[in-house]
Amino acid sequence: MHIKMPLQPDDLKPKSSNFSCLTKLFSADESIIKPEQEFFTAPFEKDRLSDFHILDKDLFFTPSTRSRIIHYILCSVEYAVSRDNVKKVGIEKLIESGVYKAAYPLHDTRFNYVSEDLSCPNERYLLYREWAHPRSFYKLQPLDLIRKYFGEKVGIYFAWLGYYTKMLLLAAVAGICCFGYGYSIRNTSTWSLETCDADIGGNIIMCPQCDKECTYWMLNITCESSKKLCIFDNFGTLVFAVFMAIWVTLFLEFWKRRQAELEYEWDTTEFLDHEEPVRPEYEARCIRSVKNPITQEVEHVPYTACGKCLRMSLCSTAVLFAICLIIVSVVGIIVYRLSVFVAFSSTLPTVKNIKPLENYLTPQMATTITASLINFIIIMILNMLYERLAIKITDFELPRTQSDYENSLTLKMFLFQFVNFYSSCFYIAFFKGKVVGYPGDPVYWLGKYRNEECDPGGCLLELTTQLMIIMGGKAIWNNIQEVLLPWIKNLIARYCVGIKSEHVIPRWEQDYQLQMLGKLGLFYEYLEMVIQFGFVTLFVASFPLAPVLAFFNNLIEIRVDAWKLTTQYRRPVPAKAQDIGAWQPILQGVAFLAVVTNAMIIAFTSDMIPRLVYYWSFSTPPYGNSPNHTMAGYINSSLSVFQISDFKNSSKPKITPEWFNDSIHTTCRYRDYRNPPGHPQQYEFSIFYWHVIAAKLAFVIVIEHVVYSVKFILAYIIPDVSSETREKVKREKYLTQSLRETRLKIVKKRIGSIADKLIKGQTGDFRSKIE
């Protein structure tokens, strides 16, 4: 079982921290939750009881360790032998076959009252008061008590979530600064002023964005959206994106250090996977006998190598099919956007006289908001379906241990949710408005729907809206679900049983009425946070406030999860865990991908690169007329000219606005970089376009190499284990080795004395025989 117990108190001088005063301010009251004394530990052996530091035999093992020992005994006891001479072992198998209804450790007391039993430690009550209660939201988590009561697996989850939230505070402050900078320049940026100017934006006639139903419109009706766009599309966003790439590296590297500290403090450094018991579901299917080539012993397995290959092939096919269904749902949303945009374009002009909506309710904005809401609903429905499908597929795979099961399910569920949550964001960021042609020759999707165009300022604002709706909606839905579902289930259970007071029923029955956490309880919590981590990192260049939302959500999440565990769930069987498992490489993969996505968002979704190209190359001769570098005239240069007479009959608008005059207005503008009519290469890409493409590609390559270099340097120079933890590990190994050597010397002396007596005895016998 790998139980390590105290040898002696830690005699190394702790290194002082610069933040100790601040940490003490937010820590739990030490008179209520006493800090755990640090010890050097060694693997426990009953024969060496005198070597261990024992103050009280009744309190020598922690509650979680005692529960783990009892559960290990229950899981390893043989209770029957089948006709095939296969041993039936463990309480889990008995529960699965219906002999018992449940087996669980008991809570030590009620969560909201101190026990009348003076010997009761009241740890559940302390955890509720100092950790789960809403008034303790600002306090640091009592991780040692959490680990002591619930075990290392629960403790490492809350340690990771707390550390992630703490690091998010830094990212949230930077995000607020970036947002504040954008908000301060929204009314002073040149491109926003030109859009809103009645003499510039008010005189630019834009081409229809769909066939027949759409009509001509003035650029200045996008004045408000251009101001909003300036909040997110500015130079501060580039700085913030680079900062976040460095932040995520620091977070992952410093978490490794913190994880190493917890591994030492919680004695999981030498935890071995082979100590984990086999799942009952796997053991029940072990009907085939094979010879182990290493031990040369006969072992029972559930399937042959060919059968395993067939199972993996079928499971992979099912996973790919499910991902294809998600892509089909995304295609459905795109078709909705394409078709409903036409409807909004013909109906929204009738509400233009409503003053509060006049500047905000554009066809593009209405399409974005409704499509995002529908997409969010579809995402949540698909999540429920794919969750069940992923569990079915993993059950069919039949993993050997619970860790293998969780790792396999982790990969599938993350793959499902990655495509489900992020696919619409990837579409808006990297595909929408990229291949639309021009008004005289538009590109059609599925041969019927005209491809979507972005606003004159780009698709960045639409991506921001999509992220806000999905991220905010998911956080609200998850928190409501996590609070209400277990509470309602427990309420119904108590009502059905007819329990009126907890004072009249025993502790085991009170706990039986609570919900069971289940083997995958923490899996869903990790999955929720990792998906959030993706929103915070992958698309942060379009939404700097994502870390702010994540930070406040996590403050609530920690207390909600703590409240669930202490009040609504049975006490889980404590389990050891060395780290956060398969989630660590997933986080590293997301962090690696985030550099690419943010660089491409800045390059291809925002207007930052075209503005820089115009400022440094096209505002001055030979392309521009200004003697100095300036942003004046950028809006005019970013819009191409189209001759209205070149419209095809299938694309020409049915109706025209009252202000439109065919004889005066002979051209309209559209978002692209193409040569004007009358040019030898009219409607072909202009020199400005090729300069912009070259600059975008150069930007992506340079920024990726620079950021990746900084990330790798930081990862190299930050050690995974701190020097203080290294010293403690070495000191502990030294003490353990010294004890072994001491015991070996004692054994040698005893053997030596016994040998001397034997030799003397044999010598005496020999002499007597001679005499």
PDB file of N, CA and C in Angstrom, residues 71 75-76 79 86-94 96 153 273-287 300-303 311 390-409 412 518-520:
ATOM      1  N   HIS A  71     -10.267  -0.132   3.279  1.00  0.00           N
ATOM      2  CA  HIS A  71     -10.771  -0.388   1.931  1.00  0.00           C
ATOM      3  C   HIS A  71      -9.870  -1.390   1.206  1.00  0.00           C
ATOM      4  N   CYS A  75     -11.093  -4.939  -0.237  1.00  0.00           N
ATOM      5  CA  CYS A  75     -10.959  -5.206  -1.676  1.00  0.00           C
ATOM      6  C   CYS A  75     -10.082  -6.410  -1.976  1.00  0.00           C
ATOM      7  N   SER A  76      -9.324  -6.886  -0.999  1.00  0.00           N
ATOM      8  CA  SER A  76      -8.392  -7.987  -1.264  1.00  0.00           C
ATOM      9  C   SER A  76      -8.807  -9.294  -0.594  1.00  0.00           C
ATOM     10  N   TYR A  79     -13.740 -14.185  -1.166  1.00  0.00           N
ATOM     11  CA  TYR A  79     -15.007 -14.619  -0.582  1.00  0.00           C
ATOM     12  C   TYR A  79     -15.612 -15.844  -1.281  1.00  0.00           C
ATOM     13  N   VAL A  86     -11.598 -19.826 -10.483  1.00  0.00           N
ATOM     14  CA  VAL A  86     -11.213 -18.412 -10.468  1.00  0.00           C
ATOM     15  C   VAL A  86     -11.658 -17.811  -9.148  1.00  0.00           C
ATOM     16  N   LYS A  87     -10.731 -17.192  -8.438  1.00  0.00           N
ATOM     17  CA  LYS A  87     -11.046 -16.615  -7.132  1.00  0.00           C
ATOM     18  C   LYS A  87     -11.868 -15.330  -7.292  1.00  0.00           C
ATOM     19  N   LYS A  88     -12.874 -15.186  -6.445  1.00  0.00           N
ATOM     20  CA  LYS A  88     -13.679 -13.964  -6.411  1.00  0.00           C
ATOM     21  C   LYS A  88     -13.255 -13.152  -5.199  1.00  0.00           C
ATOM     22  N   VAL A  89     -12.799 -11.932  -5.484  1.00  0.00           N
ATOM     23  CA  VAL A  89     -12.144 -11.148  -4.443  1.00  0.00           C
ATOM     24  C   VAL A  89     -12.752  -9.755  -4.392  1.00  0.00           C
ATOM     25  N   GLY A  90     -12.961  -9.237  -3.170  1.00  0.00           N
ATOM     26  CA  GLY A  90     -13.202  -7.808  -2.986  1.00  0.00           C
ATOM     27  C   GLY A  90     -14.641  -7.369  -2.820  1.00  0.00           C
ATOM     28  N   ILE A  91     -14.796  -6.309  -2.054  1.00  0.00           N
ATOM     29  CA  ILE A  91     -16.103  -5.730  -1.777  1.00  0.00           C
ATOM     30  C   ILE A  91     -16.720  -5.098  -3.019  1.00  0.00           C
ATOM     31  N   GLU A  92     -15.870  -4.587  -3.922  1.00  0.00           N
ATOM     32  CA  GLU A  92     -16.384  -3.936  -5.131  1.00  0.00           C
ATOM     33  C   GLU A  92     -17.171  -4.932  -5.987  1.00  0.00           C
ATOM     34  N   LYS A  93     -16.685  -6.166  -6.018  1.00  0.00           N
ATOM     35  CA  LYS A  93     -17.367  -7.188  -6.810  1.00  0.00           C
ATOM     36  C   LYS A  93     -18.712  -7.555  -6.173  1.00  0.00           C
ATOM     37  N   LEU A  94     -18.743  -7.567  -4.845  1.00  0.00           N
ATOM     38  CA  LEU A  94     -19.978  -7.863  -4.132  1.00  0.00           C
ATOM     39  C   LEU A  94     -21.017  -6.761  -4.343  1.00  0.00           C
ATOM     40  N   GLU A  96     -21.077  -4.783  -6.989  1.00  0.00           N
ATOM     41  CA  GLU A  96     -21.459  -4.861  -8.395  1.00  0.00           C
ATOM     42  C   GLU A  96     -22.500  -5.964  -8.631  1.00  0.00           C
ATOM     43  N   LYS A 153      -5.723  12.302  -3.555  1.00  0.00           N
ATOM     44  CA  LYS A 153      -6.293  12.537  -4.889  1.00  0.00           C
ATOM     45  C   LYS A 153      -7.186  13.773  -4.895  1.00  0.00           C
ATOM     46  N   ASP A 273       2.313   2.738  -9.860  1.00  0.00           N
ATOM     47  CA  ASP A 273       1.039   2.409 -10.489  1.00  0.00           C
ATOM     48  C   ASP A 273       0.646   0.945 -10.267  1.00  0.00           C
ATOM     49  N   HIS A 274       1.666   0.051 -10.179  1.00  0.00           N
ATOM     50  CA  HIS A 274       1.315  -1.361 -10.057  1.00  0.00           C
ATOM     51  C   HIS A 274       0.702  -1.679  -8.688  1.00  0.00           C
ATOM     52  N   GLU A 275       0.754  -0.711  -7.761  1.00  0.00           N
ATOM     53  CA  GLU A 275       0.095  -0.912  -6.477  1.00  0.00           C
ATOM     54  C   GLU A 275      -1.415  -0.761  -6.597  1.00  0.00           C
ATOM     55  N   GLU A 276      -1.877  -0.176  -7.692  1.00  0.00           N
ATOM     56  CA  GLU A 276      -3.305   0.063  -7.876  1.00  0.00           C
ATOM     57  C   GLU A 276      -4.020  -1.259  -8.164  1.00  0.00           C
ATOM     58  N   PRO A 277      -5.151  -1.491  -7.494  1.00  0.00           N
ATOM     59  CA  PRO A 277      -5.869  -2.761  -7.722  1.00  0.00           C
ATOM     60  C   PRO A 277      -6.528  -2.805  -9.090  1.00  0.00           C
ATOM     61  N   VAL A 278      -6.793  -4.035  -9.549  1.00  0.00           N
ATOM     62  CA  VAL A 278      -7.452  -4.248 -10.834  1.00  0.00           C
ATOM     63  C   VAL A 278      -8.934  -3.905 -10.699  1.00  0.00           C
ATOM     64  N   ARG A 279      -9.523  -3.301 -11.736  1.00  0.00           N
ATOM     65  CA  ARG A 279     -10.950  -2.972 -11.717  1.00  0.00           C
ATOM     66  C   ARG A 279     -11.777  -4.260 -11.704  1.00  0.00           C
ATOM     67  N   PRO A 280     -12.866  -4.314 -10.926  1.00  0.00           N
ATOM     68  CA  PRO A 280     -13.715  -5.516 -10.893  1.00  0.00           C
ATOM     69  C   PRO A 280     -14.279  -5.856 -12.269  1.00  0.00           C
ATOM     70  N   GLU A 281     -14.602  -4.818 -13.069  1.00  0.00           N
ATOM     71  CA  GLU A 281     -15.146  -5.053 -14.408  1.00  0.00           C
ATOM     72  C   GLU A 281     -14.147  -5.792 -15.289  1.00  0.00           C
ATOM     73  N   TYR A 282     -12.868  -5.467 -15.122  1.00  0.00           N
ATOM     74  CA  TYR A 282     -11.807  -6.142 -15.882  1.00  0.00           C
ATOM     75  C   TYR A 282     -11.633  -7.569 -15.378  1.00  0.00           C
ATOM     76  N   GLU A 283     -11.610  -7.706 -14.066  1.00  0.00           N
ATOM     77  CA  GLU A 283     -11.365  -9.015 -13.464  1.00  0.00           C
ATOM     78  C   GLU A 283     -12.481  -9.999 -13.796  1.00  0.00           C
ATOM     79  N   ALA A 284     -13.708  -9.469 -13.886  1.00  0.00           N
ATOM     80  CA  ALA A 284     -14.847 -10.343 -14.167  1.00  0.00           C
ATOM     81  C   ALA A 284     -14.776 -10.940 -15.570  1.00  0.00           C
ATOM     82  N   ARG A 285     -14.078 -10.265 -16.489  1.00  0.00           N
ATOM     83  CA  ARG A 285     -13.970 -10.739 -17.882  1.00  0.00           C
ATOM     84  C   ARG A 285     -12.726 -11.587 -18.125  1.00  0.00           C
ATOM     85  N   CYS A 286     -11.914 -11.797 -17.100  1.00  0.00           N
ATOM     86  CA  CYS A 286     -10.669 -12.552 -17.273  1.00  0.00           C
ATOM     87  C   CYS A 286     -10.975 -14.054 -17.345  1.00  0.00           C
ATOM     88  N   ILE A 287     -11.314 -14.496 -18.530  1.00  0.00           N
ATOM     89  CA  ILE A 287     -11.712 -15.898 -18.717  1.00  0.00           C
ATOM     90  C   ILE A 287     -10.699 -16.682 -19.557  1.00  0.00           C
ATOM     91  N   HIS A 300      -4.787 -14.811 -16.048  1.00  0.00           N
ATOM     92  CA  HIS A 300      -6.097 -14.725 -16.702  1.00  0.00           C
ATOM     93  C   HIS A 300      -6.262 -13.334 -17.307  1.00  0.00           C
ATOM     94  N   VAL A 301      -6.621 -13.279 -18.568  1.00  0.00           N
ATOM     95  CA  VAL A 301      -6.821 -12.013 -19.281  1.00  0.00           C
ATOM     96  C   VAL A 301      -8.194 -12.041 -19.948  1.00  0.00           C
ATOM     97  N   PRO A 302      -8.782 -10.847 -20.227  1.00  0.00           N
ATOM     98  CA  PRO A 302     -10.132 -10.822 -20.804  1.00  0.00           C
ATOM     99  C   PRO A 302     -10.174 -11.062 -22.304  1.00  0.00           C
ATOM    100  N   TYR A 303      -9.059 -10.814 -23.013  1.00  0.00           N
ATOM    101  CA  TYR A 303      -9.095 -10.990 -24.470  1.00  0.00           C
ATOM    102  C   TYR A 303      -7.682 -11.231 -24.989  1.00  0.00           C
ATOM    103  N   ARG A 311     -10.954  -4.339 -30.601  1.00  0.00           N
ATOM    104  CA  ARG A 311     -11.648  -3.403 -29.720  1.00  0.00           C
ATOM    105  C   ARG A 311     -11.139  -1.972 -29.930  1.00  0.00           C
ATOM    106  N   ALA A 390     -18.736   8.453 -24.679  1.00  0.00           N
ATOM    107  CA  ALA A 390     -17.331   8.243 -24.307  1.00  0.00           C
ATOM    108  C   ALA A 390     -17.209   7.203 -23.205  1.00  0.00           C
ATOM    109  N   ILE A 391     -18.135   7.223 -22.237  1.00  0.00           N
ATOM    110  CA  ILE A 391     -18.108   6.231 -21.156  1.00  0.00           C
ATOM    111  C   ILE A 391     -18.376   4.830 -21.715  1.00  0.00           C
ATOM    112  N   LYS A 392     -19.341   4.726 -22.635  1.00  0.00           N
ATOM    113  CA  LYS A 392     -19.646   3.434 -23.252  1.00  0.00           C
ATOM    114  C   LYS A 392     -18.441   2.891 -24.014  1.00  0.00           C
ATOM    115  N   ILE A 393     -17.775   3.773 -24.772  1.00  0.00           N
ATOM    116  CA  ILE A 393     -16.610   3.336 -25.544  1.00  0.00           C
ATOM    117  C   ILE A 393     -15.490   2.875 -24.620  1.00  0.00           C
ATOM    118  N   THR A 394     -15.249   3.632 -23.545  1.00  0.00           N
ATOM    119  CA  THR A 394     -14.182   3.279 -22.616  1.00  0.00           C
ATOM    120  C   THR A 394     -14.510   1.987 -21.876  1.00  0.00           C
ATOM    121  N   ASP A 395     -15.779   1.805 -21.518  1.00  0.00           N
ATOM    122  CA  ASP A 395     -16.190   0.537 -20.887  1.00  0.00           C
ATOM    123  C   ASP A 395     -15.933  -0.636 -21.830  1.00  0.00           C
ATOM    124  N   PHE A 396     -16.187  -0.437 -23.114  1.00  0.00           N
ATOM    125  CA  PHE A 396     -15.966  -1.493 -24.102  1.00  0.00           C
ATOM    126  C   PHE A 396     -14.477  -1.816 -24.243  1.00  0.00           C
ATOM    127  N   GLU A 397     -13.624  -0.788 -24.099  1.00  0.00           N
ATOM    128  CA  GLU A 397     -12.171  -1.012 -24.170  1.00  0.00           C
ATOM    129  C   GLU A 397     -11.681  -1.905 -23.031  1.00  0.00           C
ATOM    130  N   LEU A 398     -12.352  -1.821 -21.865  1.00  0.00           N
ATOM    131  CA  LEU A 398     -12.029  -2.627 -20.690  1.00  0.00           C
ATOM    132  C   LEU A 398     -10.600  -2.375 -20.164  1.00  0.00           C
ATOM    133  N   PRO A 399     -10.304  -1.138 -19.718  1.00  0.00           N
ATOM    134  CA  PRO A 399      -8.979  -0.869 -19.131  1.00  0.00           C
ATOM    135  C   PRO A 399      -8.773  -1.657 -17.841  1.00  0.00           C
ATOM    136  N   ARG A 400      -7.525  -1.933 -17.518  1.00  0.00           N
ATOM    137  CA  ARG A 400      -7.203  -2.826 -16.401  1.00  0.00           C
ATOM    138  C   ARG A 400      -7.401  -2.153 -15.046  1.00  0.00           C
ATOM    139  N   THR A 401      -6.885  -0.931 -14.875  1.00  0.00           N
ATOM    140  CA  THR A 401      -6.979  -0.235 -13.591  1.00  0.00           C
ATOM    141  C   THR A 401      -7.809   1.034 -13.737  1.00  0.00           C
ATOM    142  N   GLN A 402      -8.141   1.633 -12.599  1.00  0.00           N
ATOM    143  CA  GLN A 402      -8.930   2.862 -12.628  1.00  0.00           C
ATOM    144  C   GLN A 402      -8.143   4.001 -13.272  1.00  0.00           C
ATOM    145  N   SER A 403      -6.835   4.052 -13.057  1.00  0.00           N
ATOM    146  CA  SER A 403      -6.005   5.090 -13.692  1.00  0.00           C
ATOM    147  C   SER A 403      -6.011   4.939 -15.204  1.00  0.00           C
ATOM    148  N   ASP A 404      -5.886   3.693 -15.675  1.00  0.00           N
ATOM    149  CA  ASP A 404      -5.955   3.448 -17.121  1.00  0.00           C
ATOM    150  C   ASP A 404      -7.312   3.874 -17.677  1.00  0.00           C
ATOM    151  N   TYR A 405      -8.361   3.581 -16.918  1.00  0.00           N
ATOM    152  CA  TYR A 405      -9.717   3.946 -17.339  1.00  0.00           C
ATOM    153  C   TYR A 405      -9.850   5.465 -17.455  1.00  0.00           C
ATOM    154  N   GLU A 406      -9.385   6.176 -16.418  1.00  0.00           N
ATOM    155  CA  GLU A 406      -9.501   7.637 -16.406  1.00  0.00           C
ATOM    156  C   GLU A 406      -8.656   8.276 -17.504  1.00  0.00           C
ATOM    157  N   ASN A 407      -7.459   7.754 -17.738  1.00  0.00           N
ATOM    158  CA  ASN A 407      -6.606   8.304 -18.786  1.00  0.00           C
ATOM    159  C   ASN A 407      -7.222   8.120 -20.170  1.00  0.00           C
ATOM    160  N   SER A 408      -7.809   6.942 -20.404  1.00  0.00           N
ATOM    161  CA  SER A 408      -8.457   6.685 -21.690  1.00  0.00           C
ATOM    162  C   SER A 408      -9.676   7.580 -21.873  1.00  0.00           C
ATOM    163  N   LEU A 409     -10.481   7.712 -20.831  1.00  0.00           N
ATOM    164  CA  LEU A 409     -11.670   8.569 -20.898  1.00  0.00           C
ATOM    165  C   LEU A 409     -11.274  10.037 -21.030  1.00  0.00           C
ATOM    166  N   LYS A 412     -10.511  10.868 -24.698  1.00  0.00           N
ATOM    167  CA  LYS A 412     -11.722  10.920 -25.531  1.00  0.00           C
ATOM    168  C   LYS A 412     -12.564  12.152 -25.224  1.00  0.00           C
ATOM    169  N   GLY A 518     -18.664   8.961  -6.811  1.00  0.00           N
ATOM    170  CA  GLY A 518     -18.353   8.145  -7.983  1.00  0.00           C
ATOM    171  C   GLY A 518     -16.881   8.176  -8.323  1.00  0.00           C
ATOM    172  N   LYS A 519     -16.468   7.200  -9.122  1.00  0.00           N
ATOM    173  CA  LYS A 519     -15.052   7.093  -9.484  1.00  0.00           C
ATOM    174  C   LYS A 519     -14.611   8.199 -10.431  1.00  0.00           C
ATOM    175  N   LEU A 520     -15.576   8.825 -11.130  1.00  0.00           N
ATOM    176  CA  LEU A 520     -15.228   9.869 -12.099  1.00  0.00           C
ATOM    177  C   LEU A 520     -15.586  11.261 -11.590  1.00  0.00           C
TER     178      LEU A 520
END
